[in-house]
């Protein structure tokens, strides 16, 4: 792709990624309650989901995605259920920061898969890659090199943007010292995460 085409894609995609939505709400909630480090696998899962949708679109698998709509519904509700589980964990978490507790075995993998399922079932992401992306990028003329360029740009934009949200939430969290305030943050962020799950589940 030429530079102008890449810049147009980068601008539109950045706006889509950075705009507030259930995914960002979940990331901020996770980072507020457990810290930046434990939000990273969740972000990587979300970014990988975008890469899957990009690949599907580039390969012209729109009809396949429509024919397997039921499968993506299952993935969507699985991701929503995982968000609800995380919300419950945050609501019932002890006042002591979870970041200071040893990570559970396989926690990073579960968080990655949760972020992946959340993205694969998020209608906002589907609409962008199935409907909006073809208006920005000529997928019919997309060469392997051009696809690699778009894929690298996609991963760079989504990871830096979402990790930026997670880092900002973590810095805000570090200003809190009161156990009572930390308990409130856990419950508010748990509620936000549950709300994100409901918002995604309610979208067609």
XYZ file of C-alpha atoms in Angstrom, residues 19-159:
141
model
C -13.376 5.297 21.037
C -14.868 4.243 24.389
C -16.663 0.921 24.361
C -17.091 -2.309 26.327
C -13.583 -3.520 25.507
C -11.874 -0.406 26.824
C -14.173 -0.376 29.856
C -13.100 -3.932 30.634
C -9.411 -3.106 30.225
C -9.608 -0.029 32.449
C -11.565 -1.958 35.066
C -9.038 -4.778 35.028
C -6.042 -2.454 35.335
C -7.661 -0.352 38.071
C -8.217 -3.393 40.227
C -5.235 -5.631 39.532
C -2.603 -3.391 37.969
C -1.040 -2.905 34.557
C 0.949 -6.141 34.428
C -2.094 -8.348 34.872
C -4.046 -6.420 32.247
C -1.446 -7.070 29.525
C -2.574 -10.634 28.579
C -6.147 -9.385 28.289
C -5.014 -6.598 25.923
C -2.977 -9.054 23.833
C -6.034 -11.285 23.501
C -8.132 -8.364 22.267
C -5.420 -7.376 19.770
C -5.185 -10.952 18.489
C -8.939 -10.959 17.927
C -8.613 -7.905 15.700
C -5.881 -9.670 13.745
C -8.209 -12.657 13.218
C -10.960 -10.371 11.875
C -8.465 -8.582 9.626
C -7.307 -11.911 8.200
C -10.876 -13.065 7.585
C -11.674 -9.831 5.763
C -8.478 -9.932 3.681
C -9.193 -13.515 2.614
C -12.737 -12.605 1.583
C -14.385 -14.828 4.184
C -17.324 -12.505 4.820
C -19.805 -15.108 3.583
C -18.178 -17.730 5.793
C -18.529 -15.456 8.814
C -22.192 -14.911 8.006
C -22.832 -18.639 7.527
C -21.206 -19.403 10.872
C -23.081 -16.640 12.675
C -24.166 -19.133 15.344
C -20.550 -19.990 16.142
C -19.670 -16.340 16.637
C -22.704 -15.928 18.879
C -21.375 -18.756 21.058
C -17.957 -17.074 21.149
C -19.567 -13.752 22.009
C -21.556 -15.139 24.935
C -18.535 -17.087 26.158
C -16.561 -13.840 26.241
C -19.422 -12.081 28.032
C -19.651 -14.875 30.586
C -15.929 -14.555 31.269
C -16.319 -10.809 31.796
C -19.101 -11.471 34.298
C -16.818 -13.943 36.101
C -14.038 -11.338 36.250
C -16.567 -8.785 37.522
C -17.600 -11.160 40.321
C -13.947 -11.740 41.235
C -13.378 -7.990 41.461
C -16.546 -7.416 43.505
C -15.577 -10.080 46.035
C -11.828 -9.368 46.014
C -10.141 -8.714 49.377
C -9.068 -5.171 50.081
C -5.427 -6.127 49.577
C -4.429 -5.480 45.982
C -4.577 -8.564 43.804
C -1.348 -7.406 42.153
C 0.513 -8.249 45.345
C -0.811 -11.797 45.397
C 0.869 -14.605 43.452
C -0.614 -15.129 40.003
C -2.793 -18.217 39.629
C -1.461 -20.950 37.399
C -2.610 -20.381 33.825
C -4.085 -16.981 34.670
C -2.316 -15.257 31.773
C -3.633 -17.812 29.271
C -7.183 -17.483 30.597
C -7.003 -13.698 30.394
C -5.656 -13.888 26.826
C -8.443 -16.244 25.749
C -11.001 -14.058 27.491
C -9.816 -10.992 25.551
C -9.775 -13.008 22.312
C -13.326 -14.291 22.813
C -14.500 -10.811 23.748
C -13.162 -9.360 20.487
C -14.353 -12.158 18.222
C -17.875 -11.708 19.539
C -17.918 -7.904 19.709
C -20.323 -6.512 17.048
C -18.386 -3.207 16.975
C -15.262 -5.039 15.788
C -17.244 -7.148 13.321
C -18.807 -4.058 11.741
C -15.434 -2.369 11.317
C -13.632 -5.264 9.638
C -16.580 -6.582 7.596
C -18.242 -3.312 6.544
C -15.910 -0.343 7.096
C -12.485 -1.814 6.317
C -13.383 -2.670 2.674
C -14.295 0.999 2.160
C -10.807 2.078 3.274
C -8.628 -0.725 1.896
C -9.074 -2.364 -1.513
C -9.132 -5.932 -0.233
C -9.395 -7.331 -3.769
C -5.982 -5.904 -4.621
C -4.359 -6.619 -1.271
C -1.016 -8.348 -1.863
C 0.717 -10.441 0.823
C 3.166 -7.586 1.412
C 0.344 -5.035 1.742
C -1.495 -7.353 4.130
C 1.661 -7.668 6.243
C 1.963 -3.875 6.334
C -1.661 -3.460 7.417
C -1.343 -6.274 9.985
C 1.782 -4.761 11.560
C 0.146 -1.331 11.647
C -2.984 -2.859 13.190
C -1.031 -4.551 15.974
C 1.024 -1.424 16.633
C -2.036 0.823 16.907
C -4.261 -1.420 18.988
C -1.568 -2.553 21.425
